[in-house]
Amino acid sequence: MDQQYKCGYCKFLINTHCEDYTSHECFMELNFDVALHDIMSDENGVLHLVDKASNTILQKLNKEATTASWEELLIKFVQDRPALYNIKIPVTERSHLKKNNLWAEIHNLLEGKHSLEAIKAKWRYLRDCYMKARKKMGQYKPSGSAAGTKFDSGFRYYASMQFLNDSLEMPETVCSVPIMTPNLFSPTPSTSTSEQGDTEASQASISFVEVPETPSAKKRRVDEKKEFQKGVLDILTAPPKASDGVDGFLMRLGESLRRFPYRERSRLEIDIMKLVFDRESELDL
């Protein structure tokens, strides 16, 4: 009887006479390379990929683990770039152009495995899930014996995304509308006619008194208005940044990169970023 082999990853029986087991799906997903890997069989005919250099069996990640790992990386990369989520930092630091550059950095760090649109959509989804979980945790008020138990938010990345809390908490604002408080009132009932046999609803009037705004609140409101106006003026009057030789080089580089297909361009971008990173490490920048 011909030797039967079984894949050590998916447990699929592989018949060497009917199928080329070197092109089996699991081995292809692990980027099988005859120069780097061996396909080894144990005494039971179970096949695994072995790294020639370390003589260790390669482990295959399941799809769920792969998805989780790239979501965790995305959260970490966004956290390192506050301009993508923190509305409290200056507007000049989170302009549309700068945000696009930051998303491009994340795209390169993820090695081009996902498109920019997919990365942004995934972040919006994760942020929405966190907001719902945060609201759920805020509404939970344990009492009695349940006070000592830990409540589960139901969102796996709830703890790792709590860096968003600072940007979600809005500063206290002062309202300039005078506060109106009702006076105590007494209802004035109306008499009803005996012929109709029904009663009319009691009518009451409410009077209001105006509570004047305190001097400290008024001063704080004026100071905030002046600070806001000064910030807008600084942005509008700031001189444009003078371009230098680096800007010219980047423009020429961008024109060249746009000539390449998407996948090839992504590889070149990664190679360039690696060269820059290695050089920065050498110079300890």
Rosetta silent file (secondary structure, phi, psi, omega in degrees, C-alpha in Angstrom):
SEQUENCE: MDQQYKCGYCKFLINTHCEDYTSHECFMELNFDVALHDIMSDENGVLHLVDKASNTILQKLNKEATTASWEELLIKFVQDRPALYNIKIPVTERSHLKKNNLWAEIHNLLEGKHSLEAIKAKWRYLRDCYMKARKKMGQYKPSGSAAGTKFDSGFRYYASMQFLNDSLEMPETVCSVPIMTPNLFSPTPSTSTSEQGDTEASQASISFVEVPETPSAKKRRVDEKKEFQKGVLDILTAPPKASDGVDGFLMRLGESLRRFPYRERSRLEIDIMKLVFDRESELDL
SCORE:     score description
SCORE:     0.000 S_00000001
   1 L     0.000  135.380 -179.271    0.000    0.000    0.000 S_00000001
   2 L   -63.875  146.228  178.096    1.316    3.457   -0.932 S_00000001
   3 L   -64.541  130.324  176.185    2.495    5.695    1.889 S_00000001
   4 E  -104.912  134.181  178.090   -0.167    8.167    2.982 S_00000001
   5 E  -113.121  148.505  178.540    0.876   11.513    4.413 S_00000001
   6 E  -122.072  137.134  176.635   -1.158   13.843    6.590 S_00000001
   7 E   -69.413  129.496 -179.795   -0.711   17.606    6.890 S_00000001
   8 L   -75.163   -5.563 -178.217    0.312   18.482   10.430 S_00000001
   9 L  -102.598  -48.672 -178.728   -1.568   21.799   10.230 S_00000001
  10 L  -106.933   -4.243  178.696   -4.991   21.011    8.721 S_00000001
  11 L    67.287   18.753  179.803   -4.874   17.174    9.214 S_00000001
  12 L   -79.503  136.612  177.539   -5.704   16.673    5.514 S_00000001
  13 E   -76.598  127.875 -177.485   -4.581   13.355    3.991 S_00000001
  14 E  -114.309  118.807  177.301   -2.143   13.966    1.151 S_00000001
  15 E   -94.819  116.087 -174.713   -1.644   11.266   -1.495 S_00000001
  16 L   -66.001  -20.368  179.903    1.732   11.788   -3.134 S_00000001
  17 L   -84.806  -19.221 -177.193    0.582   10.047   -6.327 S_00000001
  18 L  -107.165  -21.440 -174.941   -2.468   12.298   -6.806 S_00000001
  19 L  -144.553  140.283  175.410   -1.242   15.626   -5.481 S_00000001
  20 L   -78.082  103.948 -172.960    2.049   17.462   -5.251 S_00000001
  21 H   -69.985  -14.624  176.719    2.265   17.909   -1.499 S_00000001
  22 H   -69.537  -19.992  178.352    4.906   20.636   -1.856 S_00000001
  23 H  -103.526   17.916  178.738    2.143   22.909   -3.202 S_00000001
  24 L   -60.815  145.046 -172.762   -0.310   22.052   -0.417 S_00000001
  25 H   -54.892  -44.081 -177.479   -2.288   25.113    0.738 S_00000001
  26 H   -63.022  -40.378  179.872   -0.920   25.125    4.292 S_00000001
  27 H   -69.127  -35.162  178.400    2.686   25.023    3.077 S_00000001
  28 H   -67.221  -37.588  178.386    2.015   27.799    0.587 S_00000001
  29 H   -64.894  -26.558  178.561    0.521   29.986    3.340 S_00000001
  30 L   -90.302   11.742  177.765    3.759   29.511    5.273 S_00000001
  31 L    57.326   52.559 -179.358    5.722   30.738    2.208 S_00000001
  32 L   -57.318  129.589  179.249    7.420   27.400    1.584 S_00000001
  33 L  -136.708  120.852 -176.060   10.865   27.862    0.023 S_00000001
  34 L   -61.494  -24.236  179.907   13.039   24.837   -0.806 S_00000001
  35 L   -77.982  -22.360 -175.456   16.138   26.913   -0.050 S_00000001
  36 L  -111.319  -24.465 -171.152   14.936   27.776    3.463 S_00000001
  37 E  -127.538  155.910  169.780   12.626   24.960    4.512 S_00000001
  38 E  -119.826  148.348  171.806   12.348   21.185    4.606 S_00000001
  39 E   -99.898  110.656 -174.685    9.141   19.152    4.653 S_00000001
  40 E  -106.091  144.744  178.680    9.670   16.610    7.416 S_00000001
  41 E  -117.441  137.721  174.801    7.579   13.536    8.212 S_00000001
  42 L   -89.120 -172.901 -176.290    7.323   11.833   11.596 S_00000001
  43 L   -65.553  -17.987  179.536    6.823    8.107   12.159 S_00000001
  44 L   -97.095    6.332  179.356    3.073    8.505   11.585 S_00000001
  45 L    78.106   21.689  179.006    3.450   10.235    8.226 S_00000001
  46 E   -91.399  126.375 -174.444    2.500   13.683    9.579 S_00000001
  47 E   -98.062  138.814  173.366    4.161   16.481    7.604 S_00000001
  48 E  -138.114  155.634  172.116    5.456   19.796    8.954 S_00000001
  49 E   -86.443  134.255 -178.903    7.597   22.576    7.556 S_00000001
  50 E  -122.142  132.006  176.729   10.981   22.854    9.274 S_00000001
  51 E   -75.104  125.037 -175.832   13.268   25.867    9.143 S_00000001
  52 L   -65.743  -37.264 -175.720   16.701   24.690    7.965 S_00000001
  53 L   -68.447  -46.278 -176.198   18.638   27.324    9.897 S_00000001
  54 L  -100.292   -9.710 -178.355   17.064   26.754   13.319 S_00000001
  55 L    56.985   38.873  178.761   15.777   23.203   12.727 S_00000001
  56 E  -118.644  151.537  179.608   12.421   24.185   14.255 S_00000001
  57 E   -75.799  132.419  177.182    8.892   23.478   13.057 S_00000001
  58 L   -74.535  137.140  179.597    7.110   26.498   11.578 S_00000001
  59 L   -98.540  138.837 -179.796    3.875   27.395   13.318 S_00000001
  60 L  -102.119  125.613  176.709    0.798   28.368   11.325 S_00000001
  61 L   -81.432  136.819  174.437   -1.415   31.162   12.689 S_00000001
  62 L   -75.712  166.049 -174.426   -5.132   30.682   12.321 S_00000001
  63 H   -62.969  -35.227 -178.947   -7.157   33.394   10.612 S_00000001
  64 H   -66.015  -41.584  179.589   -8.644   34.653   13.872 S_00000001
  65 H   -66.546  -38.704  178.586   -5.206   35.120   15.413 S_00000001
  66 H   -63.034  -43.964  178.907   -3.961   36.864   12.280 S_00000001
  67 H   -61.533  -44.115 -179.137   -6.927   39.250   12.327 S_00000001
  68 H   -63.126  -39.729 -176.191   -6.417   39.972   16.023 S_00000001
  69 H   -66.098  -39.785 -178.203   -2.714   40.646   15.552 S_00000001
  70 H   -76.181  -28.603  174.639   -3.188   43.256   12.816 S_00000001
  71 H   -67.240  -40.784  177.825   -5.990   44.957   14.739 S_00000001
  72 H   -64.533  -40.043  176.914   -3.705   45.205   17.776 S_00000001
  73 H   -63.119  -42.653 -179.954   -0.939   46.651   15.610 S_00000001
  74 H   -60.849  -44.437  178.806   -3.355   49.189   14.132 S_00000001
  75 H   -60.553  -43.829 -179.828   -4.455   50.323   17.611 S_00000001
  76 H   -64.773  -43.031 -178.724   -0.815   50.698   18.705 S_00000001
  77 H   -65.694  -39.101  178.339    0.157   52.641   15.568 S_00000001
  78 H   -68.067  -40.475  179.399   -2.803   55.022   15.951 S_00000001
  79 H   -59.421  -35.133  179.777   -2.034   55.522   19.651 S_00000001
  80 L   -74.764   -5.373 -178.003    1.487   56.630   18.706 S_00000001
  81 L  -127.889   77.964 -174.305   -0.021   59.309   16.418 S_00000001
  82 H   -56.958  -24.492 -178.857   -2.347   61.496   18.569 S_00000001
  83 H   -63.025  -17.704 -179.583   -3.175   63.781   15.643 S_00000001
  84 H   -82.346  -12.826 -176.101   -5.398   61.009   14.267 S_00000001
  85 L  -141.949  -19.190 -173.612   -7.727   60.996   17.282 S_00000001
  86 L   -97.674  108.260 -178.440   -7.039   63.820   19.753 S_00000001
  87 L   -79.549   -2.093 -178.556   -9.009   66.975   18.926 S_00000001
  88 L   -85.905  -16.720  179.723   -7.353   68.837   21.810 S_00000001
  89 L   -78.886  159.579 -175.809   -3.989   69.244   20.100 S_00000001
  90 L   -54.273  145.642 -178.794   -3.451   72.336   17.896 S_00000001
  91 H   -60.804  -33.936 -179.025   -5.280   72.370   14.575 S_00000001
  92 H   -64.346  -23.410 -179.247   -2.002   72.965   12.740 S_00000001
  93 H   -88.158   -6.750 -179.592   -0.737   69.603   14.001 S_00000001
  94 H  -133.788   43.062  176.046   -3.731   67.666   12.674 S_00000001
  95 L   -68.638  166.064 -178.804   -4.335   69.169    9.265 S_00000001
  96 H   -59.497  -41.395 -179.654   -5.773   67.037    6.479 S_00000001
  97 H   -65.093  -43.810 -179.166   -2.354   66.699    4.844 S_00000001
  98 H   -67.068  -37.163  177.068   -0.621   65.667    8.058 S_00000001
  99 H   -64.133  -41.420  178.615   -3.315   63.111    8.834 S_00000001
 100 H   -61.835  -39.186  177.739   -2.937   61.611    5.364 S_00000001
 101 H   -64.849  -38.857  179.212    0.814   61.333    5.912 S_00000001
 102 H   -67.061  -40.603  176.678    0.253   59.590    9.249 S_00000001
 103 H   -64.554  -36.448  177.617   -2.161   57.096    7.679 S_00000001
 104 H   -64.452  -37.380  176.343    0.421   56.463    4.948 S_00000001
 105 H   -61.064  -45.335  179.902    2.998   55.701    7.661 S_00000001
 106 H   -63.858  -40.074  178.006    0.648   53.153    9.229 S_00000001
 107 H   -58.517  -41.970  178.986   -0.024   51.646    5.800 S_00000001
 108 H   -70.053  -38.949  179.113    3.724   51.143    5.323 S_00000001
 109 H   -64.157  -29.952  176.102    4.194   49.756    8.835 S_00000001
 110 L   -85.568   10.296  173.848    1.521   47.161    8.045 S_00000001
 111 L    60.990   29.592  175.257    3.618   46.251    4.982 S_00000001
 112 L    66.673   17.001 -178.976    0.878   47.147    2.517 S_00000001
 113 L   -73.178  -19.371  179.671   -1.214   44.101    3.430 S_00000001
 114 L  -132.964  144.558  179.651   -4.326   46.284    3.670 S_00000001
 115 L   -70.404  161.767  178.114   -5.378   49.269    1.591 S_00000001
 116 H   -59.005  -41.193 -179.893   -5.560   52.751    3.111 S_00000001
 117 H   -63.354  -41.067  179.579   -9.351   52.685    2.835 S_00000001
 118 H   -66.278  -37.732  179.488   -9.516   49.323    4.631 S_00000001
 119 H   -65.403  -46.097  179.811   -7.222   50.584    7.405 S_00000001
 120 H   -64.955  -41.387  179.381   -9.298   53.722    7.984 S_00000001
 121 H   -64.358  -39.719  178.759  -12.561   51.748    7.889 S_00000001
 122 H   -64.609  -40.254  179.071  -11.183   49.227   10.389 S_00000001
 123 H   -64.807  -42.144  178.145  -10.143   52.054   12.754 S_00000001
 124 H   -61.019  -40.124  178.936  -13.598   53.648   12.541 S_00000001
 125 H   -64.153  -46.495 -179.999  -15.146   50.271   13.335 S_00000001
 126 H   -63.271  -40.074 -179.995  -12.852   49.697   16.330 S_00000001
 127 H   -65.929  -41.415  178.134  -13.488   53.220   17.614 S_00000001
 128 H   -62.759  -41.814  178.274  -17.271   52.779   17.326 S_00000001
 129 H   -62.351  -40.276  179.363  -17.047   49.478   19.206 S_00000001
 130 H   -66.170  -41.418  179.863  -15.017   51.148   21.949 S_00000001
 131 H   -60.999  -42.140  178.681  -17.489   54.022   22.254 S_00000001
 132 H   -65.237  -42.350  179.127  -20.372   51.568   22.670 S_00000001
 133 H   -65.671  -38.325  178.792  -18.424   49.559   25.251 S_00000001
 134 H   -64.127  -41.740  177.965  -17.482   52.755   27.115 S_00000001
 135 H   -64.663  -39.761  179.018  -21.114   53.832   27.229 S_00000001
 136 H   -63.299  -42.423  179.262  -22.089   50.375   28.455 S_00000001
 137 H   -68.069  -33.958  179.501  -19.497   50.520   31.236 S_00000001
 138 H   -69.677  -29.705 -179.330  -20.648   54.014   32.227 S_00000001
 139 H   -83.225  -16.279 -176.956  -24.253   52.893   32.593 S_00000001
 140 L   -79.226  118.913  179.468  -23.353   49.873   34.725 S_00000001
 141 L  -126.972   92.304 -177.897  -23.883   50.675   38.414 S_00000001
 142 L   -68.565  149.415  178.250  -23.411   47.549   40.548 S_00000001
 143 L  -142.333  156.910  177.029  -25.148   47.305   43.889 S_00000001
 144 H    63.567 -133.928 -177.100  -25.257   44.850   46.746 S_00000001
 145 H   -68.674  -21.989 -178.781  -23.390   41.594   46.161 S_00000001
 146 H   -77.657   -9.467 -176.019  -22.652   42.531   42.529 S_00000001
 147 H   -64.979  -28.963 -177.949  -20.526   45.501   43.615 S_00000001
 148 H   -88.859   -5.781 -178.380  -17.453   43.330   44.061 S_00000001
 149 L   -89.091  149.785 -179.817  -17.690   41.555   40.712 S_00000001
 150 L   -87.794  127.793 -177.764  -15.830   42.716   37.610 S_00000001
 151 L   -91.346  131.871 -178.989  -18.099   43.775   34.757 S_00000001
 152 L   -89.429  127.718 -179.654  -17.087   42.723   31.249 S_00000001
 153 L   -71.666  -21.673 -178.617  -17.379   45.422   28.586 S_00000001
 154 L    85.060    2.263 -179.340  -17.802   42.804   25.867 S_00000001
 155 L  -120.589  121.553 -170.592  -15.101   44.415   23.677 S_00000001
 156 L   -64.419  -26.884 -177.528  -11.762   42.633   23.508 S_00000001
 157 L  -103.382   20.594 -176.082   -9.702   45.817   22.989 S_00000001
 158 L   -59.133  -44.966 -177.201  -11.452   47.892   25.660 S_00000001
 159 L   -68.632  -41.943 -175.572   -8.373   48.144   27.889 S_00000001
 160 L   -74.651  -13.743 -179.130   -5.900   48.888   25.093 S_00000001
 161 L  -105.974   11.626 -179.746   -8.074   51.690   23.631 S_00000001
 162 H   -71.099   -7.460  174.612   -8.623   53.639   26.845 S_00000001
 163 H   -64.583  -15.852  178.070   -6.049   56.172   25.633 S_00000001
 164 H   -73.320  -17.600 -172.828   -9.012   57.682   23.731 S_00000001
 165 H   -58.759  -41.134 -177.998  -10.665   58.780   26.980 S_00000001
 166 H   -61.001  -37.518 -178.504   -8.663   62.003   27.325 S_00000001
 167 H   -79.962  -16.910 -179.185   -9.721   63.187   23.884 S_00000001
 168 H   -87.918  -20.284 -179.033  -13.360   62.220   24.480 S_00000001
 169 L   -82.908  110.607 -177.521  -13.747   64.251   27.676 S_00000001
 170 L   -78.861  142.514  178.224  -14.889   67.714   26.596 S_00000001
 171 L   -66.687  152.330  179.997  -13.772   70.745   28.655 S_00000001
 172 L   -67.322  133.644  179.849  -16.324   72.456   30.842 S_00000001
 173 L  -112.043  156.239  179.684  -18.031   75.366   29.089 S_00000001
 174 L  -108.181  124.127 -179.083  -19.747   78.428   30.522 S_00000001
 175 L   -86.972  133.051 -179.399  -23.214   79.233   29.222 S_00000001
 176 L   -89.376   -2.815  179.840  -24.007   82.921   28.698 S_00000001
 177 L   -76.789  126.976  179.488  -27.771   82.385   28.799 S_00000001
 178 L   -57.346  142.527 -179.887  -29.222   83.733   32.080 S_00000001
 179 E   -83.307  130.000 -179.355  -30.444   81.055   34.431 S_00000001
 180 E  -111.395  128.298  179.401  -34.172   81.151   35.055 S_00000001
 181 E  -120.379  137.642 -178.777  -35.623   79.610   38.195 S_00000001
 182 E   -77.530  141.264  172.006  -39.329   79.133   38.863 S_00000001
 183 L   -80.195  159.342  172.688  -40.973   80.723   41.906 S_00000001
 184 L   -66.143  140.997 -177.915  -43.229   78.735   44.119 S_00000001
 185 L  -136.987  159.178  176.466  -46.766   79.048   42.910 S_00000001
 186 L  -118.915  132.452 -179.789  -50.222   78.065   44.037 S_00000001
 187 L   -67.197  143.694  177.596  -52.779   76.713   41.587 S_00000001
 188 E  -111.756   97.660 -175.528  -55.907   78.832   41.062 S_00000001
 189 L   -70.542  148.657  175.950  -58.791   76.452   40.443 S_00000001
 190 L  -104.472  149.545 -178.907  -61.711   77.571   38.257 S_00000001
 191 L   -79.774  153.190  179.777  -65.331   76.862   39.034 S_00000001
 192 L  -113.054  153.445  179.115  -67.346   74.516   36.883 S_00000001
 193 L   -83.143  140.131 -179.911  -70.965   74.832   35.818 S_00000001
 194 L   -70.816  -26.781 -177.830  -73.479   72.428   37.326 S_00000001
 195 L   -66.906  -38.103 -176.830  -75.364   72.144   33.996 S_00000001
 196 L   -81.125  -27.267  175.074  -72.422   70.577   32.182 S_00000001
 197 L    74.452   14.364  177.385  -71.488   68.287   35.069 S_00000001
 198 L  -126.671  169.823 -178.146  -67.741   68.333   34.354 S_00000001
 199 L  -115.228  144.868  175.758  -64.768   70.185   35.800 S_00000001
 200 L   -90.060  154.935 -178.476  -62.244   72.347   34.044 S_00000001
 201 L   -68.918  144.084  177.653  -58.513   71.855   34.572 S_00000001
 202 L   -69.517  139.601 -179.880  -56.834   73.984   37.189 S_00000001
 203 E  -110.773  143.660 -179.463  -54.706   76.748   35.739 S_00000001
 204 L  -140.133  147.353  177.493  -51.497   78.026   37.271 S_00000001
 205 L  -112.124  143.571 -179.859  -49.036   80.725   36.333 S_00000001
 206 L  -117.784  128.003  176.316  -45.259   80.460   36.776 S_00000001
 207 L  -106.460  149.705 -177.155  -43.080   83.512   37.195 S_00000001
 208 E  -120.384  148.545  174.004  -39.297   83.500   36.628 S_00000001
 209 E  -119.600  143.486 -178.373  -36.488   85.516   38.144 S_00000001
 210 E   -88.687  127.600  176.773  -33.173   86.116   36.389 S_00000001
 211 E   -94.096  115.987 -176.171  -30.036   84.961   38.206 S_00000001
 212 L   -66.248  148.978  178.905  -27.184   87.322   37.224 S_00000001
 213 L   -72.159  135.131 -178.632  -23.943   85.848   35.883 S_00000001
 214 L   -70.221  151.098 -179.986  -21.120   85.883   38.451 S_00000001
 215 H   -58.471  -39.359 -178.229  -18.064   88.088   37.701 S_00000001
 216 H   -66.166  -39.668  178.914  -15.690   85.094   37.714 S_00000001
 217 H   -66.784  -39.300  179.697  -17.808   83.171   35.196 S_00000001
 218 H   -65.763  -42.095  179.856  -18.075   86.219   32.954 S_00000001
 219 H   -64.942  -40.868  179.321  -14.309   86.822   33.075 S_00000001
 220 H   -63.316  -39.582  179.408  -13.601   83.167   32.293 S_00000001
 221 H   -64.905  -41.292  179.330  -15.963   83.303   29.311 S_00000001
 222 H   -66.007  -42.136  179.953  -14.276   86.446   27.976 S_00000001
 223 H   -63.005  -41.311  179.525  -10.788   84.943   28.438 S_00000001
 224 H   -64.395  -38.933  179.296  -11.797   81.772   26.578 S_00000001
 225 H   -65.238  -42.842  179.302  -13.207   83.827   23.709 S_00000001
 226 H   -64.880  -40.294 -179.538  -10.017   85.902   23.467 S_00000001
 227 H   -64.355  -41.045  178.811   -7.846   82.779   23.551 S_00000001
 228 H   -63.770  -45.031 -179.720   -9.885   81.171   20.768 S_00000001
 229 H   -63.679  -37.837  178.960   -9.691   84.302   18.613 S_00000001
 230 H   -65.552  -40.067  178.972   -5.933   84.535   19.165 S_00000001
 231 H   -62.965  -42.365  178.248   -5.500   80.892   18.121 S_00000001
 232 H   -64.068  -41.679 -179.690   -7.457   81.452   14.901 S_00000001
 233 H   -64.497  -40.269  178.951   -5.453   84.608   14.161 S_00000001
 234 H   -61.693  -39.868 -179.943   -2.134   82.793   14.713 S_00000001
 235 H   -66.051  -43.174 -176.005   -3.164   80.097   12.233 S_00000001
 236 H   -71.210  -30.962 -175.871   -4.263   82.604    9.588 S_00000001
 237 H   -97.227   -3.711 -178.881   -1.174   84.818    9.914 S_00000001
 238 L   -65.877  129.228 -179.679    1.434   82.059   10.216 S_00000001
 239 L   -68.265  145.216  178.323    3.874   82.292    7.268 S_00000001
 240 L   -64.174  145.839 -179.197    4.006   79.241    4.988 S_00000001
 241 L   -69.271  128.649 -179.540    6.898   76.909    5.634 S_00000001
 242 L   -70.295  134.356  179.412    9.712   77.505    3.170 S_00000001
 243 L   -77.594  150.313  178.737   10.490   74.497    1.009 S_00000001
 244 L  -127.773 -169.099 -178.673   14.023   73.118    0.949 S_00000001
 245 H   -61.903  -31.087  179.641   15.995   70.519   -0.959 S_00000001
 246 H   -65.151  -41.891  179.107   14.278   67.695    0.909 S_00000001
 247 H   -61.076  -41.899  178.520   10.860   68.824   -0.316 S_00000001
 248 H   -63.388  -40.916  178.070   12.110   68.866   -3.905 S_00000001
 249 H   -63.178  -43.149 -179.693   13.561   65.387   -3.545 S_00000001
 250 H   -63.835  -36.046  177.927   10.324   64.047   -2.074 S_00000001
 251 H   -65.682  -43.277  178.226    8.331   65.525   -4.954 S_00000001
 252 H   -65.606  -39.628  178.861   10.596   63.855   -7.518 S_00000001
 253 H   -63.922  -40.954  178.788   10.467   60.603   -5.562 S_00000001
 254 H   -62.643  -40.726  178.226    6.667   60.776   -5.437 S_00000001
 255 H   -62.403  -38.304  179.371    6.466   61.279   -9.204 S_00000001
 256 H   -69.314  -43.000 -177.976    8.640   58.216   -9.744 S_00000001
 257 H   -63.440  -33.784 -177.916    6.692   56.030   -7.302 S_00000001
 258 L   -66.968  -15.133  179.219    3.390   56.842   -8.983 S_00000001
 259 L   -78.914  -16.678 -176.007    4.610   55.155  -12.161 S_00000001
 260 L   -88.850  154.122  171.970    4.766   51.753  -10.444 S_00000001
 261 L   -62.186  162.450 -173.356    1.855   49.344   -9.891 S_00000001
 262 H   -56.108  -50.780 -175.258    0.332   49.393   -6.415 S_00000001
 263 H   -64.587  -43.075 -179.411    2.063   46.273   -5.038 S_00000001
 264 H   -65.941  -38.059  178.028    5.465   47.212   -6.423 S_00000001
 265 H   -63.328  -40.653  179.342    5.080   50.748   -5.089 S_00000001
 266 H   -62.192  -41.506  178.961    4.233   49.399   -1.622 S_00000001
 267 H   -63.616  -42.658  179.178    7.375   47.257   -1.621 S_00000001
 268 H   -63.174  -40.736  178.962    9.519   50.227   -2.644 S_00000001
 269 H   -61.357  -41.826  179.062    7.981   52.391    0.082 S_00000001
 270 H   -64.301  -43.664  179.786    8.768   49.724    2.671 S_00000001
 271 H   -61.201  -42.767 -179.732   12.357   49.396    1.401 S_00000001
 272 H   -63.916  -44.619  179.693   12.862   53.165    1.552 S_00000001
 273 H   -62.454  -37.209  178.894   11.443   53.378    5.089 S_00000001
 274 H   -66.743  -40.707  177.800   13.715   50.523    6.194 S_00000001
 275 H   -60.989  -44.544  179.317   16.773   52.273    4.742 S_00000001
 276 H   -63.667  -43.009 -179.030   15.883   55.483    6.574 S_00000001
 277 H   -63.366  -44.607 -179.806   15.209   53.593    9.822 S_00000001
 278 H   -62.178  -40.667 -179.530   18.511   51.695    9.623 S_00000001
 279 H   -68.044  -39.229  176.767   20.426   54.913    8.974 S_00000001
 280 H   -61.963  -39.320  179.509   18.687   56.677   11.867 S_00000001
 281 H   -65.412  -39.593  179.309   19.619   53.761   14.132 S_00000001
 282 H   -64.056  -39.644 -178.045   23.258   53.963   13.048 S_00000001
 283 H   -88.167   -2.307 -179.922   23.392   57.702   13.769 S_00000001
 284 L    56.588   48.138 -179.960   21.327   57.323   16.972 S_00000001
 285 L   -88.004    0.000    0.000   18.823   59.972   15.826 S_00000001
